Coordinates of C-alpha atoms and ligand atoms in Angstrom, one line a residue:
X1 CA 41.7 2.2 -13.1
X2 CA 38.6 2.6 -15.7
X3 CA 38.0 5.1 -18.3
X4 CA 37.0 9.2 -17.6
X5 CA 33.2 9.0 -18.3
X6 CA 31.7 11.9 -18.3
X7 CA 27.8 11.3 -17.0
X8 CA 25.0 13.9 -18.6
X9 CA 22.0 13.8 -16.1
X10 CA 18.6 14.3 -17.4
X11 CA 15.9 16.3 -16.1
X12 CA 14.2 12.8 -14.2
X13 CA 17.6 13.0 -12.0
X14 CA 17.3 16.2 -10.8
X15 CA 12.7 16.2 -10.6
X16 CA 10.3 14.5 -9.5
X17 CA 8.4 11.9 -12.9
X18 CA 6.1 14.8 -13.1
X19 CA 8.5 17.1 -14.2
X20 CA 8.2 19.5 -10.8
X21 CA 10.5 20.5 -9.4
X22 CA 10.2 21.6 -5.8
X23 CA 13.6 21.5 -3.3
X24 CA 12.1 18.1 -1.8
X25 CA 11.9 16.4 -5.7
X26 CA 15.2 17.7 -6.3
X27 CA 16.8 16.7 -3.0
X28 CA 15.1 12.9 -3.6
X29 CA 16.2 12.8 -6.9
X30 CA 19.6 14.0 -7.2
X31 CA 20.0 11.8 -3.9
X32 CA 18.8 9.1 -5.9
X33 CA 20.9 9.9 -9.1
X34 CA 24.3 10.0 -6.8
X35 CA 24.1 6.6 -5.4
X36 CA 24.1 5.3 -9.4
X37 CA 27.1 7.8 -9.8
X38 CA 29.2 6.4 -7.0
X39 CA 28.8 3.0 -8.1
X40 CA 30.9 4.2 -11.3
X41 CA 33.5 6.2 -9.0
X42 CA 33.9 3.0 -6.5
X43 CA 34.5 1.0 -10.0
X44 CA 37.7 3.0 -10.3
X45 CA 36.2 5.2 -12.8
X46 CA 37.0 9.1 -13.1
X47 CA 33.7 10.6 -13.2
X48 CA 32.8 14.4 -14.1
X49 CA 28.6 14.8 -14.1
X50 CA 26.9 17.4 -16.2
X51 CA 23.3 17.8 -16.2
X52 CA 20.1 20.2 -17.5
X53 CA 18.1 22.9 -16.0
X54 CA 16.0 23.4 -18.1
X55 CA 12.4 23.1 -14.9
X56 CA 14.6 24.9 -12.6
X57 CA 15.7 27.7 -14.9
X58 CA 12.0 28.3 -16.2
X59 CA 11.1 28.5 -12.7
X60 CA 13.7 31.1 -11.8
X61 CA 12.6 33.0 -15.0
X62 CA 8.8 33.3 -14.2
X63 CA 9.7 34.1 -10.7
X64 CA 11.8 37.0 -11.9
X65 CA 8.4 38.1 -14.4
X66 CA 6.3 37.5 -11.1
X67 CA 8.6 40.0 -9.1
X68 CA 9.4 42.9 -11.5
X69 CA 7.0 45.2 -10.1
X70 CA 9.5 45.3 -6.4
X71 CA 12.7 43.7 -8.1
X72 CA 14.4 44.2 -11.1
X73 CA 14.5 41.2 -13.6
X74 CA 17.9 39.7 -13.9
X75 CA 18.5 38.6 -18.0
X76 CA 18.3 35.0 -18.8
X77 CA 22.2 33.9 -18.9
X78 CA 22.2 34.7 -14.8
X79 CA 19.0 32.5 -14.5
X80 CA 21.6 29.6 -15.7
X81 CA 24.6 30.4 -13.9
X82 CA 21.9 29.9 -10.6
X83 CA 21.3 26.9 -11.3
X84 CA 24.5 25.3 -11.6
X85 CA 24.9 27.0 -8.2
X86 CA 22.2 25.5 -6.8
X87 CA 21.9 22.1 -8.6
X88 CA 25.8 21.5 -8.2
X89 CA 25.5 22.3 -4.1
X90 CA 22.8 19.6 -4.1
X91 CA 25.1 17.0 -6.1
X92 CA 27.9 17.6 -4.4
X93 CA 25.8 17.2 -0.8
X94 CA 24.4 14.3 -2.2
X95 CA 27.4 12.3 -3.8
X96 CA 29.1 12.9 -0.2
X97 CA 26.6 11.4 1.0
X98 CA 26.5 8.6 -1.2
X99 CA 30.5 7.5 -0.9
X100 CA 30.2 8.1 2.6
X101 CA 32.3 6.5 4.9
X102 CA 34.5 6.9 2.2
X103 CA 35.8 10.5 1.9
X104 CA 35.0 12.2 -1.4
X105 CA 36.4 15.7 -3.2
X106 CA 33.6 16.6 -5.2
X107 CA 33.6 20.3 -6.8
X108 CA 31.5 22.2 -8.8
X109 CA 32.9 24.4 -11.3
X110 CA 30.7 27.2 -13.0
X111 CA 31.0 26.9 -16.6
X112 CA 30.3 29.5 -19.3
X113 CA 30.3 28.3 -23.0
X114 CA 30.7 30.1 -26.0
X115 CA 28.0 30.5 -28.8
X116 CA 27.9 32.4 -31.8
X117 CA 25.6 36.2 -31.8
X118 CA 24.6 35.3 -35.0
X119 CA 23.3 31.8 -35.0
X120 CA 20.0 31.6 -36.0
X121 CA 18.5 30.0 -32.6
X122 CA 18.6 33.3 -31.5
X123 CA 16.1 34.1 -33.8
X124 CA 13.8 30.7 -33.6
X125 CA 13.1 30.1 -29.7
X126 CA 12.7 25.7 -29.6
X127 CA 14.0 25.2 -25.9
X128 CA 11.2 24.4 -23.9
X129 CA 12.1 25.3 -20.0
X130 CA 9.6 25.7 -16.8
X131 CA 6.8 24.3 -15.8
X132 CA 3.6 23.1 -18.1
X133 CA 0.7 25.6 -18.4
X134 CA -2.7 25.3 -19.7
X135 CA -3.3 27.1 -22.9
X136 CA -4.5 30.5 -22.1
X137 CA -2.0 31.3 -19.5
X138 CA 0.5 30.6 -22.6
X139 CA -1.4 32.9 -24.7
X140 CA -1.4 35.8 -22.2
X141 CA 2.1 35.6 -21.6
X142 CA 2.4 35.4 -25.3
X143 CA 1.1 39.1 -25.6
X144 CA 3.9 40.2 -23.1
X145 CA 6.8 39.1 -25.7
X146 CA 7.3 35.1 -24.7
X147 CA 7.6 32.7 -27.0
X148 CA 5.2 29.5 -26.2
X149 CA 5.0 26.0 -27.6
X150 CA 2.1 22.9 -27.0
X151 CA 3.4 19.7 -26.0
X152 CA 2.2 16.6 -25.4
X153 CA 1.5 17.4 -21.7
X154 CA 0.6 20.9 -21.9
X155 CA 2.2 24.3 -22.9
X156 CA 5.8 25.4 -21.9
X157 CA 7.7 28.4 -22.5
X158 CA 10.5 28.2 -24.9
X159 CA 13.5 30.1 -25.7
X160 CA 16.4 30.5 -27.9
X161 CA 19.1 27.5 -27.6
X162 CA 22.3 28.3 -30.1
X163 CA 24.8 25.6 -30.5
X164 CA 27.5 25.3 -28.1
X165 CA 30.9 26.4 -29.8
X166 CA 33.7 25.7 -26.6
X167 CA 33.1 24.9 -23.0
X168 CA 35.3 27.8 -22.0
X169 CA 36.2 26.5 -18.5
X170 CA 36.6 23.2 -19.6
X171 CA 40.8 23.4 -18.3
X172 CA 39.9 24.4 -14.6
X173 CA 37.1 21.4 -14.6
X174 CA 40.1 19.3 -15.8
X175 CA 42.9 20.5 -13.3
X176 CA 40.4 19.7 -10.5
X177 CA 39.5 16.3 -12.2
X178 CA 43.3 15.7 -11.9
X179 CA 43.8 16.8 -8.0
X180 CA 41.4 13.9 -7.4
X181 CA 37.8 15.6 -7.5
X182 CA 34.5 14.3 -9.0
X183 CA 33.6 17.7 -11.2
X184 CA 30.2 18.9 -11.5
X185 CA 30.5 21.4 -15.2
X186 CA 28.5 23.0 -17.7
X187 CA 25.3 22.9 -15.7
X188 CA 22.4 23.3 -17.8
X189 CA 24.7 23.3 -21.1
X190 CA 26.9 26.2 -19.4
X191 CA 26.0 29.9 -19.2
X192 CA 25.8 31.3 -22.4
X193 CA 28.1 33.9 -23.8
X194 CA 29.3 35.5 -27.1
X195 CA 33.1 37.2 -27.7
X196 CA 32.7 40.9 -28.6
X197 CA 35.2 42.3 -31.4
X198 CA 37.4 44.0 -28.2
X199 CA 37.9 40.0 -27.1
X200 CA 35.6 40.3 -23.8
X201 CA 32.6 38.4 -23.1
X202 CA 29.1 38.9 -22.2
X203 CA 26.3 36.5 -21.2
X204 CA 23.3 36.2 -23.5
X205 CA 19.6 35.2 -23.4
X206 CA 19.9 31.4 -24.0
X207 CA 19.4 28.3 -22.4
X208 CA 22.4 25.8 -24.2
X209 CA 21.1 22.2 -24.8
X210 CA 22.6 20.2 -22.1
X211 CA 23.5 17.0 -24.4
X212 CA 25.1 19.2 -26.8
X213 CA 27.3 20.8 -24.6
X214 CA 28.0 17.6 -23.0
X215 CA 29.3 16.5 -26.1
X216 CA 31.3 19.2 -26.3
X217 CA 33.0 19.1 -23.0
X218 CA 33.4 14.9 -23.3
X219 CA 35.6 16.5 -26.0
X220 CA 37.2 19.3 -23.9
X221 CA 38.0 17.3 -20.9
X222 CA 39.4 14.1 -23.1
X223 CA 36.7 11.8 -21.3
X224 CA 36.6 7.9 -23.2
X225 CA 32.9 7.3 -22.7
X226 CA 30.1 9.7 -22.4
X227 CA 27.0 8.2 -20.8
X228 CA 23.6 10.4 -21.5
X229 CA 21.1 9.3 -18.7
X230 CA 17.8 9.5 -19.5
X231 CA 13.8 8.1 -18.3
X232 CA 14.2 5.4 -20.7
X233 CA 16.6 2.4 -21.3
X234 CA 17.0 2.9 -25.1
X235 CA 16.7 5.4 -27.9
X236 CA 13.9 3.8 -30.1
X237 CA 13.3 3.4 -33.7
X238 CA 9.9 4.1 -35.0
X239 CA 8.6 5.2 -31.2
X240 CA 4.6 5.3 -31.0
X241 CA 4.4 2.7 -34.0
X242 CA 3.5 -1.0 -33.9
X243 CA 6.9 -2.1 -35.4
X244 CA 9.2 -0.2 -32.7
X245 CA 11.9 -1.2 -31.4
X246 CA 14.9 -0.6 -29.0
X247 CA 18.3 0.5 -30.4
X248 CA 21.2 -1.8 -28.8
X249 CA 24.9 -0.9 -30.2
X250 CA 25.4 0.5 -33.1
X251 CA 27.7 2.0 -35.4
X252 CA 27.2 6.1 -36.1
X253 CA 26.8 5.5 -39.7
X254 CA 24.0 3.5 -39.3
X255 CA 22.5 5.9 -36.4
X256 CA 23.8 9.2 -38.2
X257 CA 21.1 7.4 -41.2
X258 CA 18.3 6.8 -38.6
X259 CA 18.9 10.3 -37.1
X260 CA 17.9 11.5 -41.1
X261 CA 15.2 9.7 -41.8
X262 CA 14.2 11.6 -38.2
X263 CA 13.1 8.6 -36.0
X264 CA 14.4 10.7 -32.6
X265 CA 11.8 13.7 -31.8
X266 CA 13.5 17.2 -31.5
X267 CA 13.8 18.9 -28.0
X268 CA 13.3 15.3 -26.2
X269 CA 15.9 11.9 -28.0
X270 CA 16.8 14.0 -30.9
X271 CA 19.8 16.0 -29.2
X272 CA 20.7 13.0 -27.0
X273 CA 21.1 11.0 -30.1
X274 CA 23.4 14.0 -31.5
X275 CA 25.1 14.6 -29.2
X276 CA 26.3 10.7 -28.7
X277 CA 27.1 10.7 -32.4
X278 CA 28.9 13.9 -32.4
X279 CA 30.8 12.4 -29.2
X280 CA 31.7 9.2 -31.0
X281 CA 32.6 10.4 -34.7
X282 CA 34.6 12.6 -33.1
X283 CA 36.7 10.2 -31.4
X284 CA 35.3 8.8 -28.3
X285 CA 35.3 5.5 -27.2
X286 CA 31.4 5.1 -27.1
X287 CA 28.2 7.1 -26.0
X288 CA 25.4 5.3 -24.3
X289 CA 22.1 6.3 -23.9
X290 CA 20.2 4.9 -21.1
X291 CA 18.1 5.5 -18.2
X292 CA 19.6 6.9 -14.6
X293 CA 19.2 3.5 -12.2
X294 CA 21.1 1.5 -15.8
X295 CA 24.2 4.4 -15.6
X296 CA 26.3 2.0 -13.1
X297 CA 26.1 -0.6 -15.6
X298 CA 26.4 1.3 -19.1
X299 CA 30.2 0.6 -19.7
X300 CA 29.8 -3.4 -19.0
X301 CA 28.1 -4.0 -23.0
X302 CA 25.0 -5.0 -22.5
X303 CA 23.0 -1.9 -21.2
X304 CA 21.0 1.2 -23.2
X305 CA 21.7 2.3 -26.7
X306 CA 25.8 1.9 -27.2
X307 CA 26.7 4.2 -29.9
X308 CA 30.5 3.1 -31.7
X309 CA 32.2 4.9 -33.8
X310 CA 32.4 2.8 -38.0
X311 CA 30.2 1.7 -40.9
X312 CA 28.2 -2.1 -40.3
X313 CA 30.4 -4.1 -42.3
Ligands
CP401 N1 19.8 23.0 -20.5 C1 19.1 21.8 -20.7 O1 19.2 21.3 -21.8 O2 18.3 21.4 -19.7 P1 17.2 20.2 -19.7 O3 17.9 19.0 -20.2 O4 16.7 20.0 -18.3 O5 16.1 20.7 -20.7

């Protein structure tokens, strides 16, 4: 019997390279995604998959702007819990699919996770989710309130993104894990929700960074490895310079150092490489960080950017 690996899919296993993400990309690519993750859960491993949202949640958002003359919006943290609906129906389809003949208990558990009111992402919107406009649709949806950023490929809506405090359903993901079922949790970082002084909860307008919260529930559900898949086979140092160079293993003191002198960009490796040093300083047996069609080969030592916990000696 392996270790419990929890697997954090990236937005290229869930749309097309382009970033769209129409039901035919999603359907090829979560298909595509699931045959890597049954090659881990035919090794003998026990496997819970998390993964982002943050296309498919954009989408759902501008479709609720598009339809507010005949339908009343629905806020943000709903937008998220949809998408762990309908991106955990797909991986569960799809993973069946993949283990077939063999029979397979795959579940989907929707996950809310706690954040804090008053962290100050609320008040600094950095998420980027939807699609990529050109710049003067941004600007006129500027003037209705959003919140738009340029990127390299164009301009994308963002919004706010507080750090993920508890992965509140993190105990019902692990009782299924322990009847035997592959658990889909925390899609798209988990809906987001704060604790009110009478103890009850209430969703608010967030998207949660997926590899944060990943982190987080590797923590919560006692998994040994946590394997971020990405589009690329290794965090870099000094990316878009002459003297780059892929990351192999390395210790989190000496990736905690490169994280400081800011080699990984924020919003695309910067969480990942975070999140896989918050996993291992906090105990775990290693992160890894590579690409989707490497994840069935991450635990064997020689694949993606192996993060350990120690100092280089
Ligand atoms: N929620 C989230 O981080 O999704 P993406 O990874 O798709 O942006």
């Amino acid at each position: 019997m392996g270790g419990r690996i929890l697997i954090a899919l990236g937005g290229n296993a869930m749309t097309a390279p382009d970033g769209s993400a129409s039901p035919g990309d999603q359907h090829r690519a979560i298909g595509q995604a699931m045959i890597h993750v049954a090659g881990l859960i035919r090794a003998g491993h026990q496997v819970m998959i998390t993964h982002g949202n943050g296309p498919q949640v954009g989408n759902i958002l501008l479709k609720n702007q598009l339809t507010a003359h005949v339908l009343p919006p629905v806020p943000l943290d709903w937008c998220v819990a949809q998408t762990q609906g309908t991106i955990g129906t797909l991986i569960m389809n799809a993973l069946e699919r993949a283990l077939a003949p063999d029979p397979a208990r795959v579940a989907t558990v929707v996950t809310r996770t706690l954040v804090d009111r008053d962290d100050p992402a609320f008040l600094d919107p950095v998420k980027p989710i939807g699609q990529y406009f050109e710049e003067a649709e941004a600007r006129r949806l500027e003037t209705q309130g959003q919140t738009w950023r340029r990127f390299e490929r164009g301009w994308r809506r963002v919004v706010a993104s507080p750090e993920p405090l508890e992965i509140l359903d993190g105990s019902a993901a692990i009782a299924l894990m322990e009847a035997g079922y592959t658990v889909v949790a925390a899609g798209g970082g988990g809906v987001p929700v704060v604790r009110g002084a009478d103890g009850a909860l209430n969703g608010v307008e967030a998207v949660v960074d997926k590899d944060l919260a990943a982190a987080v529930l590797a923590a919560a559900v006692y998994a040994t490895d946590l394997i971020i898949a990405t589009d690329v086979p290794n965090a870099v140092v000094g990316y878009g310079t002459a003297s780059a160079r892929p990351i192999e293993e390395i210790t989190t003191a000496s990736l905690r150092e490169l994280y400081r002198e800011g080699h990984f960009a924020g919003g695309s490796m910067g969480p990942k490489v975070e999140a896989a040093l918050r996993f291992a300083e906090n105990g775990g047996r290693q992160a890894v960080i590579t690409s989707l069609e490497h994840i069935g080969d991450a635990l064997s030592g020689n694949i993606g950017t192996r993060v350990i916990r120690g100092v280089e000696r």
